Amino acid sequence: AQSVTQPDIHITVSEGASLELRCNYSYGATPYLFWYVQSPGQGLQLLLKYFSGDTLVQGIKGFEAEFKRSQSSFNLRKPSVHWSDAAEYFCAVGAGGNKLVFGAGTILRVKS
Amino acid sequence: DTAVSQTPKYLVTQMGNDKSIKCEQNLGHDTMYWYKQDSKKFLKIMFSYNNKELIINETVPNRFSPKSPDKAHLNLHINSLELGDSAVYFCASSPLGGGRQETQYFGPGTRLLVL
């Protein structure tokens, strides 16, 4: 069965520091991968997605993610974190039939 | 100009009551979804509808009944509410649906608390 693992429940980074959020997936075929962000009390906003092609994908708000098939990973990165990036981040894999399977989320805290 | 909207935003009710959550999308999409986010923030799909036809029906108690009057609306009716139904319910939509993976666009969520 398809699954997504986000190993880090919480991550704290200093403002201006770089960020990497980890995501590992389990899926038999070519995966469709997504990162969403949820700010407190808000809905889910799509940051970026990977369907095919270039394995390094750019998203909104300065985020990028790299698909590594050999590691079954799709880690999210940002070179310099802003306080407004504090939120919960969800990785998801398309599980066929337009069904998304989500990871448990990683809460990002930004300290000034 | 909200793309996917849900009402109400908050819902507090007693056990045993029946309640509905409404979802509307103005993106012209053919497919709509309901997801449940539990207290541990775990998101799981419940249903999806394509052009008013039920496509995905996960293992959900039959107290939950989705209804799609047209392709722009997908409502969720819950009978005999239980404490465990307390969660955030997200509606989403995608352009076409069917077997091909698409990007899903989410609403702001409805926070349901059952007392």
Short mmCIF file of C-alpha atoms in Angstrom, two decimals:
data_model
loop_
_atom_site.label_atom_id
_atom_site.label_comp_id
_atom_site.label_asym_id
_atom_site.label_seq_id
_atom_site.Cartn_x
_atom_site.Cartn_y
_atom_site.Cartn_z
CA ALA A 1 0.00 0.00 0.00
CA GLN A 2 1.11 3.52 -0.63
CA SER A 3 2.48 5.44 2.31
CA VAL A 4 4.35 8.62 3.12
CA THR A 5 6.74 9.09 6.01
CA GLN A 6 7.80 12.42 7.36
CA PRO A 7 10.39 11.47 9.96
CA ASP A 8 10.49 14.81 11.75
CA ILE A 9 7.44 15.79 13.76
CA HIS A 10 8.93 19.17 14.75
CA ILE A 11 11.79 21.20 13.34
CA THR A 12 13.06 24.50 14.68
CA VAL A 13 15.30 26.74 12.60
CA SER A 14 16.58 30.26 13.03
CA GLU A 15 15.29 32.95 10.75
CA GLY A 16 17.60 33.26 7.77
CA ALA A 17 18.89 29.71 8.11
CA SER A 18 18.37 27.03 5.50
CA LEU A 19 15.66 24.42 5.80
CA GLU A 20 15.20 20.85 4.69
CA LEU A 21 12.08 18.83 5.46
CA ARG A 22 12.28 15.15 4.77
CA CYS A 23 9.73 13.02 2.99
CA ASN A 24 9.96 9.35 2.03
CA TYR A 25 7.28 7.55 0.10
CA SER A 26 6.34 4.00 -0.71
CA TYR A 27 4.70 3.51 -4.08
CA GLY A 28 5.17 0.85 -6.72
CA ALA A 29 4.86 2.96 -9.84
CA THR A 30 6.14 6.38 -10.83
CA PRO A 31 4.97 8.62 -8.03
CA TYR A 32 3.15 11.90 -8.22
CA LEU A 33 4.41 13.94 -5.29
CA PHE A 34 3.17 17.06 -3.58
CA TRP A 35 4.07 19.40 -0.74
CA TYR A 36 1.31 21.37 0.96
CA VAL A 37 1.57 23.92 3.75
CA GLN A 38 -1.01 24.54 6.46
CA SER A 39 -0.74 27.73 8.50
CA PRO A 40 -2.44 27.73 11.92
CA GLY A 41 -6.21 27.66 11.52
CA GLN A 42 -5.92 27.72 7.76
CA GLY A 43 -6.48 25.33 4.89
CA LEU A 44 -3.89 23.54 2.78
CA GLN A 45 -1.95 25.50 0.20
CA LEU A 46 -0.02 23.76 -2.56
CA LEU A 47 3.68 24.62 -2.47
CA LEU A 48 4.89 22.48 -5.35
CA LYS A 49 4.43 19.18 -7.13
CA TYR A 50 6.37 16.61 -9.12
CA PHE A 51 4.71 14.70 -11.94
CA SER A 52 7.57 14.02 -14.32
CA GLY A 53 10.61 15.61 -15.94
CA ASP A 54 13.18 17.65 -14.05
CA THR A 55 13.64 16.11 -10.62
CA LEU A 56 14.28 19.49 -9.01
CA VAL A 57 11.01 21.39 -8.85
CA GLN A 58 10.48 24.98 -7.87
CA GLY A 59 7.47 26.12 -5.92
CA ILE A 60 5.97 29.20 -4.41
CA LYS A 61 7.49 31.25 -1.57
CA GLY A 62 11.04 30.27 -2.54
CA PHE A 63 10.61 26.55 -1.82
CA GLU A 64 12.05 23.76 -3.92
CA ALA A 65 12.01 19.98 -3.70
CA GLU A 66 14.10 17.25 -5.24
CA PHE A 67 12.75 13.87 -6.29
CA LYS A 68 15.26 11.08 -5.75
CA ARG A 69 13.93 7.79 -7.01
CA SER A 70 16.84 5.77 -5.62
CA GLN A 71 16.08 7.02 -2.12
CA SER A 72 12.28 7.18 -2.52
CA SER A 73 12.50 10.72 -1.24
CA PHE A 74 11.05 14.11 -2.05
CA ASN A 75 12.66 16.52 0.41
CA LEU A 76 11.56 20.13 0.64
CA ARG A 77 14.16 22.87 0.90
CA LYS A 78 14.43 26.59 1.32
CA PRO A 79 17.75 28.47 1.41
CA SER A 80 16.66 31.16 3.87
CA VAL A 81 13.68 30.77 6.16
CA HIS A 82 11.41 33.68 7.07
CA TRP A 83 9.33 33.91 10.24
CA SER A 84 6.19 33.70 8.11
CA ASP A 85 7.20 30.18 7.04
CA ALA A 86 6.25 28.83 10.46
CA ALA A 87 3.49 26.34 9.69
CA GLU A 88 2.87 22.64 9.26
CA TYR A 89 4.11 21.01 6.09
CA PHE A 90 2.57 17.93 4.52
CA CYS A 91 4.06 15.67 1.90
CA ALA A 92 1.65 13.60 -0.19
CA VAL A 93 1.79 10.96 -2.89
CA GLY A 94 -0.82 10.36 -5.55
CA ALA A 95 -2.00 6.83 -4.88
CA GLY A 96 -3.88 6.20 -8.10
CA GLY A 97 -7.41 7.19 -9.00
CA ASN A 98 -6.67 10.73 -7.89
CA LYS A 99 -6.41 9.65 -4.27
CA LEU A 100 -3.79 11.50 -2.19
CA VAL A 101 -2.02 9.78 0.68
CA PHE A 102 -0.54 12.23 3.15
CA GLY A 103 2.30 12.04 5.60
CA ALA A 104 1.75 12.95 9.25
CA GLY A 105 3.17 16.43 8.77
CA THR A 106 6.18 18.35 10.07
CA ILE A 107 5.68 21.41 12.24
CA LEU A 108 8.19 24.13 11.45
CA ARG A 109 9.06 26.65 14.12
CA VAL A 110 11.16 29.70 13.25
CA LYS A 111 13.10 31.44 15.97
CA SER A 112 14.29 35.00 15.65
CA ASP B 1 -13.15 35.15 -5.35
CA THR B 2 -12.46 32.17 -3.09
CA ALA B 3 -11.71 29.08 -5.17
CA VAL B 4 -12.93 26.38 -2.77
CA SER B 5 -15.15 27.53 0.06
CA GLN B 6 -16.69 25.69 2.97
CA THR B 7 -19.44 26.55 5.42
CA PRO B 8 -19.49 26.70 8.29
CA LYS B 9 -15.92 27.35 9.34
CA TYR B 10 -16.61 26.16 12.88
CA LEU B 11 -19.29 23.78 14.08
CA VAL B 12 -19.90 22.84 17.72
CA THR B 13 -22.67 20.38 18.39
CA GLN B 14 -23.91 17.69 20.75
CA MET B 15 -23.50 13.96 20.38
CA GLY B 16 -26.38 12.38 18.51
CA ASN B 17 -27.18 15.43 16.40
CA ASP B 18 -27.25 15.51 12.61
CA LYS B 19 -25.23 18.19 10.82
CA SER B 20 -24.17 19.18 7.32
CA ILE B 21 -21.07 20.84 5.94
CA LYS B 22 -21.23 22.56 2.58
CA CYS B 23 -18.53 22.94 -0.04
CA GLU B 24 -18.53 24.98 -3.23
CA GLN B 25 -15.84 25.48 -5.85
CA ASN B 26 -15.83 28.15 -8.55
CA LEU B 27 -12.89 26.72 -10.48
CA GLY B 28 -15.02 24.84 -12.99
CA HIS B 29 -13.54 21.56 -11.78
CA ASP B 30 -15.25 18.22 -12.39
CA THR B 31 -14.08 16.38 -9.27
CA MET B 32 -14.51 17.16 -5.59
CA TYR B 33 -13.29 15.44 -2.45
CA TRP B 34 -13.78 15.25 1.29
CA TYR B 35 -10.84 14.65 3.61
CA LYS B 36 -10.80 14.24 7.38
CA GLN B 37 -7.93 15.58 9.49
CA ASP B 38 -7.97 14.02 12.94
CA SER B 39 -6.58 15.37 16.20
CA LYS B 40 -3.10 14.13 15.29
CA LYS B 41 -3.27 16.15 12.06
CA PHE B 42 -3.43 12.99 9.98
CA LEU B 43 -5.28 13.66 6.69
CA LYS B 44 -7.25 10.90 5.06
CA ILE B 45 -9.55 10.87 2.06
CA MET B 46 -13.18 10.00 2.67
CA PHE B 47 -15.02 10.49 -0.63
CA SER B 48 -14.67 11.88 -4.10
CA TYR B 49 -17.28 12.78 -6.69
CA ASN B 50 -16.76 13.28 -10.42
CA ASN B 51 -19.56 15.18 -12.12
CA LYS B 52 -21.99 14.23 -9.37
CA GLU B 53 -20.98 10.55 -9.48
CA LEU B 54 -19.38 8.85 -6.48
CA ILE B 55 -15.86 7.72 -7.40
CA ILE B 56 -14.01 7.11 -4.15
CA ASN B 57 -15.71 5.81 -1.04
CA GLU B 58 -13.19 4.90 1.62
CA THR B 59 -14.04 2.90 4.72
CA VAL B 60 -16.23 5.51 6.32
CA PRO B 61 -19.20 4.84 8.65
CA ASN B 62 -22.48 5.05 6.78
CA ARG B 63 -23.49 7.86 9.12
CA PHE B 64 -21.50 9.99 6.67
CA SER B 65 -23.33 10.68 3.43
CA PRO B 66 -21.94 12.95 0.73
CA LYS B 67 -24.31 14.65 -1.66
CA SER B 68 -23.44 16.44 -4.88
CA PRO B 69 -26.34 18.46 -6.30
CA ASP B 70 -24.13 19.67 -9.15
CA LYS B 71 -20.46 19.47 -10.00
CA ALA B 72 -19.66 22.73 -8.19
CA HIS B 73 -21.02 21.55 -4.86
CA LEU B 74 -20.26 18.63 -2.58
CA ASN B 75 -21.94 18.56 0.79
CA LEU B 76 -21.26 16.22 3.68
CA HIS B 77 -24.09 15.15 5.94
CA ILE B 78 -23.31 13.40 9.21
CA ASN B 79 -25.99 11.57 11.18
CA SER B 80 -25.89 10.69 14.87
CA LEU B 81 -22.66 12.52 15.57
CA GLU B 82 -20.15 10.83 17.84
CA LEU B 83 -17.25 12.23 19.87
CA GLY B 84 -14.81 10.61 17.46
CA ASP B 85 -16.20 12.65 14.58
CA SER B 86 -14.50 15.73 16.03
CA ALA B 87 -11.97 16.74 13.40
CA VAL B 88 -11.25 19.21 10.67
CA TYR B 89 -12.99 18.34 7.42
CA PHE B 90 -11.43 19.59 4.21
CA CYS B 91 -13.07 19.84 0.86
CA ALA B 92 -10.92 19.81 -2.28
CA SER B 93 -11.38 19.87 -6.02
CA SER B 94 -9.39 18.92 -9.11
CA PRO B 95 -9.94 19.72 -12.79
CA LEU B 96 -10.96 16.44 -14.37
CA GLY B 97 -10.68 13.47 -12.05
CA GLY B 98 -10.68 10.00 -13.49
CA GLY B 99 -7.61 7.84 -13.28
CA ARG B 100 -4.97 10.44 -13.97
CA GLN B 101 -3.36 12.19 -11.01
CA GLU B 102 -4.11 15.88 -10.75
CA THR B 103 -3.40 18.69 -8.37
CA GLN B 104 -6.07 19.07 -5.73
CA TYR B 105 -7.04 22.48 -4.40
CA PHE B 106 -8.23 22.60 -0.82
CA GLY B 107 -10.78 24.68 1.01
CA PRO B 108 -10.12 26.34 4.38
CA GLY B 109 -11.56 23.47 6.41
CA THR B 110 -14.49 23.08 8.78
CA ARG B 111 -13.58 22.51 12.41
CA LEU B 112 -16.17 20.20 13.93
CA LEU B 113 -16.32 19.69 17.68
CA VAL B 114 -18.75 17.14 19.08
CA LEU B 115 -19.50 17.49 22.80
#
